[in-house]
CSV table of C-alpha atoms in Angstrom, one decimal:
chain,number,residue,atom,x,y,z
U,119,MET,CA,73.0,-41.1,2.2
U,120,VAL,CA,72.9,-37.6,0.5
U,121,ASP,CA,74.1,-34.8,2.8
U,122,HIS,CA,71.2,-32.3,2.7
U,123,TYR,CA,73.5,-29.5,4.0
U,124,GLU,CA,75.9,-30.2,1.1
U,125,THR,CA,73.0,-30.3,-1.4
U,126,LEU,CA,71.9,-26.8,-0.4
U,127,GLY,CA,75.5,-25.6,0.0
U,128,VAL,CA,75.1,-24.4,3.6
U,129,SER,CA,77.0,-25.2,6.8
U,130,ARG,CA,75.4,-27.5,9.5
U,131,ASP,CA,74.9,-24.6,11.8
U,132,ALA,CA,73.1,-22.5,9.1
U,133,SER,CA,70.1,-20.4,10.2
U,134,GLU,CA,66.6,-20.9,8.9
U,135,GLU,CA,66.9,-17.8,6.8
U,136,GLU,CA,70.2,-19.0,5.3
U,137,ILE,CA,68.7,-22.3,4.4
U,138,LYS,CA,65.7,-20.6,2.8
U,139,LYS,CA,67.9,-18.2,0.9
U,140,ALA,CA,70.0,-21.0,-0.5
U,141,TYR,CA,67.0,-23.0,-1.6
U,142,ARG,CA,65.4,-20.0,-3.3
U,143,LYS,CA,68.6,-19.5,-5.3
U,144,LEU,CA,68.9,-23.1,-6.4
U,145,ALA,CA,65.2,-23.5,-7.1
U,146,ARG,CA,65.4,-20.5,-9.5
U,147,GLN,CA,68.2,-22.2,-11.4
U,148,LEU,CA,66.8,-25.8,-11.4
U,149,HIS,CA,63.0,-25.5,-11.6
U,150,PRO,CA,61.6,-27.5,-14.6
U,151,ASP,CA,59.8,-24.4,-16.0
U,152,VAL,CA,63.2,-22.7,-16.3
U,153,ASN,CA,65.6,-25.5,-16.8
U,154,PRO,CA,63.9,-28.5,-18.6
U,155,GLY,CA,67.0,-30.8,-18.6
U,156,GLU,CA,66.7,-34.2,-16.9
U,157,ASP,CA,69.8,-33.5,-14.7
U,158,ALA,CA,68.3,-30.2,-13.5
U,159,ALA,CA,65.0,-32.0,-12.7
U,160,GLU,CA,66.8,-34.6,-10.6
U,161,ARG,CA,68.9,-32.0,-8.8
U,162,PHE,CA,65.7,-30.0,-8.2
U,163,LYS,CA,64.1,-33.0,-6.5
U,164,LEU,CA,67.2,-33.4,-4.2
U,165,VAL,CA,67.3,-29.7,-3.4
U,166,THR,CA,63.6,-29.6,-2.6
U,167,HIS,CA,63.8,-32.7,-0.5
U,168,ALA,CA,66.8,-31.2,1.4
U,169,TYR,CA,64.9,-28.0,2.0
U,170,ASP,CA,61.8,-30.0,3.1
U,171,VAL,CA,63.9,-31.7,5.8
U,172,LEU,CA,66.0,-28.8,7.0
U,173,SER,CA,63.3,-26.1,7.0
U,174,ASP,CA,61.2,-28.0,9.7
U,175,PRO,CA,62.9,-27.8,13.1
U,176,GLU,CA,61.7,-31.2,14.2
U,177,SER,CA,62.7,-33.0,11.0
U,178,ARG,CA,66.0,-31.2,11.0
U,179,GLN,CA,66.7,-32.3,14.6
U,180,ARG,CA,65.9,-36.0,13.6
U,181,TYR,CA,68.2,-35.7,10.6
U,182,ASP,CA,71.1,-34.2,12.7
U,183,MET,CA,70.7,-37.1,15.1
U,184,GLY,CA,71.1,-39.6,12.3
U,185,GLY,CA,67.6,-40.1,11.0
U,186,ASP,CA,66.3,-39.4,7.6
U,187,GLY,CA,64.1,-36.4,8.6
U,188,ALA,CA,60.9,-35.8,6.7
U,189,GLY,CA,60.7,-37.9,3.6
U,190,GLY,CA,59.4,-37.0,0.2
U,191,PHE,CA,57.5,-33.8,-0.5
U,192,SER,CA,55.1,-34.0,2.4
U,193,GLY,CA,54.8,-30.2,2.8
U,194,PHE,CA,53.8,-29.5,-0.8
U,195,GLY,CA,51.5,-30.8,-3.5
U,196,GLY,CA,54.2,-30.8,-6.2
U,197,PHE,CA,56.6,-28.6,-8.0
U,198,GLY,CA,53.9,-26.0,-8.9
U,199,ASP,CA,53.0,-25.5,-5.2
U,200,ILE,CA,56.7,-25.1,-4.3
U,201,PHE,CA,57.3,-22.5,-7.0
U,202,GLU,CA,54.1,-20.7,-6.1
U,203,THR,CA,55.0,-20.6,-2.4
U,204,PHE,CA,58.4,-18.9,-3.0
U,205,PHE,CA,58.0,-16.9,-6.1
U,206,GLY,CA,54.3,-16.0,-6.1
U,207,ALA,CA,53.6,-17.6,-9.4
U,208,ALA,CA,49.9,-18.1,-10.2
U,209,GLY,CA,48.0,-20.3,-12.6
U,210,GLY,CA,47.4,-23.3,-10.3
U,211,PRO,CA,44.0,-24.2,-9.0
U,212,ARG,CA,44.4,-22.3,-5.8
U,213,ALA,CA,45.2,-19.0,-7.5
U,214,ALA,CA,42.1,-19.2,-9.8
U,215,ARG,CA,39.5,-18.1,-7.3
U,216,PRO,CA,37.0,-15.5,-8.2
U,217,ARG,CA,36.6,-12.6,-5.8
U,218,SER,CA,33.4,-11.8,-4.1
U,219,ARG,CA,31.3,-8.9,-5.1
U,220,ARG,CA,30.3,-8.4,-1.5
U,221,GLU,CA,32.8,-6.0,0.1
U,222,ARG,CA,32.9,-4.3,3.5
U,223,GLY,CA,31.7,-0.7,3.4
U,224,GLN,CA,34.0,2.2,4.2
U,225,ASP,CA,34.2,3.8,7.6
U,226,ALA,CA,32.7,7.2,8.0
U,227,LEU,CA,33.6,10.2,10.1
U,228,VAL,CA,31.2,13.0,11.3
U,229,ARG,CA,31.8,15.9,13.7
U,230,VAL,CA,29.5,16.8,16.5
U,231,ASN,CA,29.6,20.2,18.2
U,232,LEU,CA,28.8,20.3,21.9
U,233,GLU,CA,28.4,23.0,24.5
U,234,LEU,CA,30.4,22.7,27.7
U,235,GLY,CA,27.2,22.0,29.6
U,236,ASP,CA,26.6,18.9,27.4
U,237,VAL,CA,29.9,17.5,28.8
U,238,VAL,CA,28.8,17.6,32.4
U,239,PHE,CA,26.3,14.8,32.3
U,240,GLY,CA,26.4,13.6,28.7
U,241,VAL,CA,23.8,14.3,26.0
U,242,HIS,CA,21.7,12.4,23.4
U,243,ARG,CA,22.0,13.4,19.8
U,244,ASP,CA,20.4,12.3,16.6
U,245,ILE,CA,23.0,12.6,13.8
U,246,ASP,CA,22.2,12.9,10.1
U,247,VAL,CA,24.7,11.1,8.1
U,248,ASP,CA,25.1,11.1,4.3
U,249,THR,CA,26.1,7.5,3.5
U,250,ALA,CA,25.6,4.4,1.4
U,251,VAL,CA,22.6,2.3,2.3
U,252,LEU,CA,21.2,-1.0,0.9
U,253,CYS,CA,19.4,-0.7,-2.4
U,254,GLU,CA,15.7,-1.5,-1.7
U,255,THR,CA,15.0,-2.4,-5.3
U,256,CYS,CA,17.5,-5.3,-5.7
U,257,GLU,CA,18.2,-5.8,-2.0
U,258,GLY,CA,21.9,-6.0,-2.7
U,259,SER,CA,21.8,-8.5,-5.5
U,260,CYS,CA,22.9,-5.8,-8.0
U,261,CYS,CA,20.6,-7.3,-10.6
U,262,GLN,CA,17.4,-6.2,-12.2
U,263,GLN,CA,14.4,-8.0,-10.8
U,264,GLY,CA,13.9,-11.4,-12.3
U,265,THR,CA,17.5,-11.7,-13.5
U,266,GLY,CA,20.8,-12.8,-11.9
U,267,PRO,CA,24.6,-13.0,-12.4
U,268,VAL,CA,25.8,-15.0,-15.4
U,269,THR,CA,29.0,-17.1,-15.5
U,270,CYS,CA,31.7,-15.2,-17.4
U,271,ASP,CA,32.3,-16.9,-20.8
U,272,VAL,CA,35.9,-15.6,-20.9
U,273,CYS,CA,37.3,-17.1,-17.8
U,274,GLY,CA,34.7,-19.8,-17.3
U,275,GLY,CA,33.8,-18.5,-13.8
U,276,SER,CA,37.3,-18.6,-12.3
U,277,GLY,CA,37.8,-14.9,-12.4
U,278,HIS,CA,41.3,-15.2,-13.8
U,279,VAL,CA,42.9,-15.8,-17.2
U,280,GLN,CA,46.3,-17.3,-17.9
U,281,GLN,CA,49.0,-15.3,-19.6
U,282,GLN,CA,52.5,-16.3,-20.8
U,283,VAL,CA,55.1,-13.7,-20.2
U,284,ARG,CA,58.8,-13.5,-20.7
U,285,SER,CA,61.0,-12.9,-17.7
U,286,LEU,CA,64.6,-13.4,-16.6
U,287,LEU,CA,63.5,-17.0,-15.8
U,288,GLY,CA,62.3,-17.6,-19.3
U,289,ASN,CA,58.7,-18.0,-20.4
U,290,VAL,CA,56.5,-18.1,-17.3
U,291,VAL,CA,52.7,-18.7,-17.2
U,292,THR,CA,51.0,-16.4,-14.8
U,293,THR,CA,47.4,-15.5,-14.1
U,294,ALA,CA,45.7,-12.2,-14.0
U,295,PRO,CA,42.2,-11.0,-13.1
U,296,CYS,CA,39.7,-11.4,-16.0
U,297,GLY,CA,39.1,-8.1,-17.7
U,298,ALA,CA,35.6,-9.2,-18.8
U,299,CYS,CA,34.2,-9.8,-15.3
U,300,GLU,CA,36.7,-7.8,-13.3
U,301,GLY,CA,37.8,-11.0,-11.4
U,302,PHE,CA,34.3,-11.8,-10.1
U,303,GLY,CA,33.8,-14.9,-12.3
U,304,THR,CA,30.3,-13.6,-13.2
U,305,THR,CA,28.8,-10.7,-15.2
U,306,ILE,CA,25.6,-8.9,-14.7
U,307,PRO,CA,23.9,-8.4,-18.1
U,308,HIS,CA,20.9,-6.6,-16.5
U,309,PRO,CA,22.0,-4.4,-13.6
U,310,CYS,CA,19.5,-2.9,-11.2
U,311,PRO,CA,18.4,0.5,-12.7
U,312,THR,CA,18.2,2.0,-9.2
U,313,CYS,CA,21.8,1.4,-8.0
U,314,ASN,CA,23.4,0.7,-11.4
U,315,GLY,CA,24.5,-2.7,-10.3
U,316,GLN,CA,26.2,-1.6,-7.1
U,317,GLY,CA,23.7,-3.0,-4.6
U,318,ARG,CA,23.7,0.2,-2.7
U,319,VAL,CA,22.6,3.9,-3.1
U,320,ARG,CA,23.5,7.2,-1.5
U,321,ALA,CA,21.0,8.4,1.1
U,322,ARG,CA,20.8,10.3,4.4
U,323,ARG,CA,20.0,8.4,7.5
U,324,THR,CA,19.7,9.3,11.2
U,325,VAL,CA,21.9,7.7,13.8
U,326,SER,CA,21.0,8.0,17.4
U,327,LEU,CA,23.9,8.5,19.8
U,328,ASP,CA,24.2,8.8,23.6
U,329,ILE,CA,27.3,10.9,24.1
U,330,PRO,CA,28.7,10.1,27.5
U,331,SER,CA,29.8,12.7,30.0
U,332,GLY,CA,33.4,13.7,30.2
U,333,VAL,CA,34.2,13.8,26.5
U,334,GLU,CA,36.5,16.5,25.2
U,335,THR,CA,37.5,18.1,21.9
U,336,GLY,CA,39.3,15.6,19.6
U,337,LEU,CA,37.9,12.5,21.2
U,338,ARG,CA,36.4,10.0,18.7
U,339,LEU,CA,33.6,7.7,19.5
U,340,GLN,CA,33.3,4.5,17.4
U,341,LEU,CA,30.0,3.1,16.4
U,342,PRO,CA,30.7,-0.4,14.9
U,343,GLY,CA,28.5,-1.3,11.9
U,344,SER,CA,27.1,2.3,11.5
U,345,GLY,CA,29.2,3.3,8.6
U,346,GLU,CA,28.6,2.8,4.8
U,347,ILE,CA,27.1,-0.5,3.7
U,348,GLY,CA,29.4,-2.5,1.4
U,349,ARG,CA,29.0,-3.2,-2.3
U,350,ALA,CA,26.5,-5.9,-3.2
U,351,GLY,CA,25.1,-5.7,0.3
U,352,GLY,CA,28.4,-6.3,2.0
U,353,PRO,CA,28.8,-5.6,5.8
U,354,HIS,CA,28.7,-2.1,7.1
U,355,GLY,CA,31.9,-0.1,8.0
U,356,ASP,CA,32.1,1.8,11.2
U,357,LEU,CA,31.1,5.3,12.0
U,358,TYR,CA,33.4,7.6,14.0
U,359,VAL,CA,32.0,10.6,15.8
U,360,GLU,CA,34.6,13.3,16.5
U,361,ILE,CA,33.8,15.6,19.4
U,362,ALA,CA,34.3,19.4,19.3
U,363,VAL,CA,33.4,21.3,22.5
U,364,ALA,CA,32.8,25.0,22.0
U,365,PRO,CA,34.5,27.5,24.4
U,366,HIS,CA,32.3,28.8,27.3
U,367,PRO,CA,32.2,32.5,28.1
U,368,VAL,CA,32.4,31.9,31.9
U,369,PHE,CA,33.8,28.5,32.6
U,370,SER,CA,36.8,26.6,31.4
U,371,ARG,CA,37.9,23.0,31.9
U,372,GLU,CA,41.0,21.6,33.5
U,373,GLY,CA,40.8,17.8,33.7
U,374,ASP,CA,37.5,17.0,35.5
U,375,ASP,CA,37.3,20.4,37.2
U,376,LEU,CA,35.6,23.6,36.0
U,377,LEU,CA,37.3,26.9,36.5
U,378,ALA,CA,35.8,30.3,36.9
U,379,THR,CA,36.7,33.8,38.1
U,380,LEU,CA,34.6,35.7,40.6
U,381,GLU,CA,34.8,39.5,41.0
U,382,VAL,CA,34.4,40.5,44.6
U,383,SER,CA,34.0,44.1,45.8
U,384,MET,CA,36.6,45.5,48.2
U,385,THR,CA,34.1,45.8,51.0
U,386,ASP,CA,32.7,42.2,50.5
U,387,ALA,CA,36.3,41.0,50.6
U,388,VAL,CA,37.0,42.8,53.8
U,389,LEU,CA,33.7,42.1,55.6
U,390,GLY,CA,32.7,38.7,54.0
U,391,THR,CA,29.3,37.9,52.5
U,392,THR,CA,27.3,35.1,50.9
U,393,THR,CA,26.4,35.1,47.2
U,394,THR,CA,24.7,32.8,44.7
U,395,ILE,CA,26.4,31.9,41.4
U,396,GLU,CA,25.1,30.0,38.4
U,397,SER,CA,27.0,26.8,37.7
U,398,LEU,CA,26.4,24.8,34.6
U,399,ASP,CA,23.8,22.7,36.4
U,400,GLY,CA,22.0,25.3,38.4
U,401,PRO,CA,22.5,27.9,41.2
U,402,VAL,CA,24.9,27.3,44.0
U,403,GLU,CA,25.5,29.3,47.2
U,404,LEU,CA,29.0,30.5,47.8
U,405,GLU,CA,30.4,31.9,51.1
U,406,ILE,CA,32.9,34.7,50.8
U,407,ARG,CA,34.9,34.7,54.1
U,408,ALA,CA,36.1,38.0,55.6
U,409,GLY,CA,39.6,39.0,54.6
U,410,LEU,CA,39.5,37.2,51.2
U,411,GLN,CA,42.5,38.1,48.9
U,412,SER,CA,42.8,38.4,45.2
U,413,GLY,CA,44.1,35.0,43.9
U,414,ASP,CA,42.4,32.9,46.6
U,415,VAL,CA,40.5,29.9,45.2
U,416,LEU,CA,37.1,28.8,46.5
U,417,THR,CA,36.3,25.1,45.8
U,418,ILE,CA,32.7,23.8,45.4
U,419,LYS,CA,32.8,20.0,45.6
U,420,GLY,CA,31.0,17.9,43.0
U,421,ARG,CA,30.1,20.7,40.6
U,422,GLY,CA,32.6,19.9,37.9
U,423,ILE,CA,32.7,17.4,35.0
U,424,THR,CA,31.5,13.8,35.4
U,425,PRO,CA,34.5,11.8,34.1
U,426,LEU,CA,34.2,9.5,31.2
U,427,ARG,CA,32.6,6.2,32.4
U,428,GLN,CA,33.1,7.2,36.1
U,429,PRO,CA,30.4,8.3,38.6
U,430,GLN,CA,32.5,10.8,40.7
U,431,ARG,CA,32.2,14.4,39.5
U,432,GLY,CA,35.1,16.9,39.6
U,433,ASP,CA,34.9,20.2,41.4
U,434,LEU,CA,34.1,23.8,40.5
U,435,ARG,CA,37.0,26.0,41.5
U,436,VAL,CA,36.4,29.8,41.7
U,437,GLY,CA,39.3,32.2,41.7
U,438,VAL,CA,38.7,35.5,43.5
U,439,GLN,CA,39.5,38.9,42.0
U,440,VAL,CA,39.0,41.8,44.4
U,441,VAL,CA,37.8,44.8,42.5
U,442,THR,CA,38.9,48.2,43.8
U,443,PRO,CA,36.5,51.1,43.1
U,444,THR,CA,37.9,53.7,40.6
U,445,LYS,CA,35.5,56.5,41.4
U,446,ILE,CA,34.4,57.6,44.9
U,447,ASP,CA,32.7,60.7,46.2
U,448,ALA,CA,33.9,63.0,48.9
U,449,LYS,CA,32.0,61.2,51.8
U,450,GLN,CA,33.3,57.8,50.7
U,451,ARG,CA,36.8,59.2,50.5
U,452,ALA,CA,36.6,60.7,54.0
U,453,LEU,CA,35.4,57.3,55.4
U,454,LEU,CA,38.2,55.5,53.7
U,455,GLU,CA,40.8,58.0,55.0
U,456,GLU,CA,39.4,57.6,58.5
U,457,PHE,CA,39.6,53.8,58.1
U,458,ALA,CA,43.2,54.1,56.9
U,459,GLY,CA,44.0,56.3,59.8
U,460,ARG,CA,42.7,53.7,62.3
U,461,THR,CA,44.4,50.8,60.5
U,462,LYS,CA,48.1,50.0,60.8
U,463,SER,CA,48.6,48.9,57.1
U,464,PRO,CA,52.1,48.0,56.0
U,465,ALA,CA,53.7,50.3,53.5
U,466,PRO,CA,53.6,49.3,49.8
U,467,LYS,CA,56.5,47.1,48.8
U,468,LEU,CA,57.5,44.8,45.9
U,469,ALA,CA,56.1,41.3,46.2
U,470,GLU,CA,58.4,38.2,46.1
U,471,PHE,CA,56.9,37.0,42.8
U,472,HIS,CA,56.9,38.7,39.5
U,473,GLN,CA,53.6,37.4,38.0
U,474,GLY,CA,50.3,39.1,37.6
U,475,ILE,CA,47.0,38.3,39.2
U,476,PHE,CA,45.9,36.0,36.4
U,477,SER,CA,49.1,34.0,36.6
U,478,LYS,CA,48.6,33.7,40.3
U,479,LEU,CA,45.1,32.5,39.8
U,480,ARG,CA,46.2,29.9,37.3
U,481,ASP,CA,48.9,28.6,39.6
U,482,ARG,CA,46.4,28.3,42.5
U,483,PHE,CA,43.9,26.6,40.2
U,484,ARG,CA,46.6,24.0,39.6
U,485,GLY,CA,47.4,23.7,43.3
U,486,ASN,CA,50.8,25.4,43.1
């Protein structure tokens, strides 16, 4: 019995890649299209049979245990199939298939500008998109009414033509897309005058979109099947909507929380008061406790951003900045001097941190 390992010139513990590499090398030398001699043809059969056995793990195991492995050329339809599998040669029946005119449409990208208030609960938008839509005249057939595609008389409907080219392996017959029909196998003698034989036209259409709460700048929402329609009425591509949220003059966003700064007078900070502030979804009452300091943060639960696809809202966090009056009259000054005289205030000294009020507010916003 012929030793398949010896036929391929590999060791018995050779890897699958080594076996495949050895076969490729021998097949290039012995294939009948390259080496027409009878001896080469017989050797090619042996080499191919050896590869057929050793390339399959189960048949190789049976062969190593004393069996004959997989017999014949069960994995292939003949020499042409083997050569096509390894070297990409065309020209066989499986290679001569016309391509379809129907193609998937391209994806589209549009940008939607939102206000911060739109992000709190989500918003509905109707988006105008310049895109490709189905041609209403031919309904995607690409043909003038009353006509249809005609089989290409150059390739006979296969979409390919054979060519003989010279290579390092000698004369090799390959196939190439037919230039007359562009590989479709048919031609359109009478294209639709509306779409010029494309089956689609450019138009503007409106896409309705419910933008969920919690989106942020840079996020892309995918709308499957809302992109351009394909050539010849092929399936739609997808539409991607990129979000851009404009800066707000009062509020900023950190995660699901909203941040704001509240200016409080010196007297309100000392005595305490109640005030009403406007949040993004209406007025809210805020208590200013007595003795409030600059940098303190007041938290209003549930007045922040509604997270993406979650019901629980974030918070509104208000950083306090105590405002000291810059101009006072004589009576006010006298009152303050009297207050100072009655109060045992510590002497001014350097603080233990070297950051300004805004840095302090930022750190407190973040919980530091």
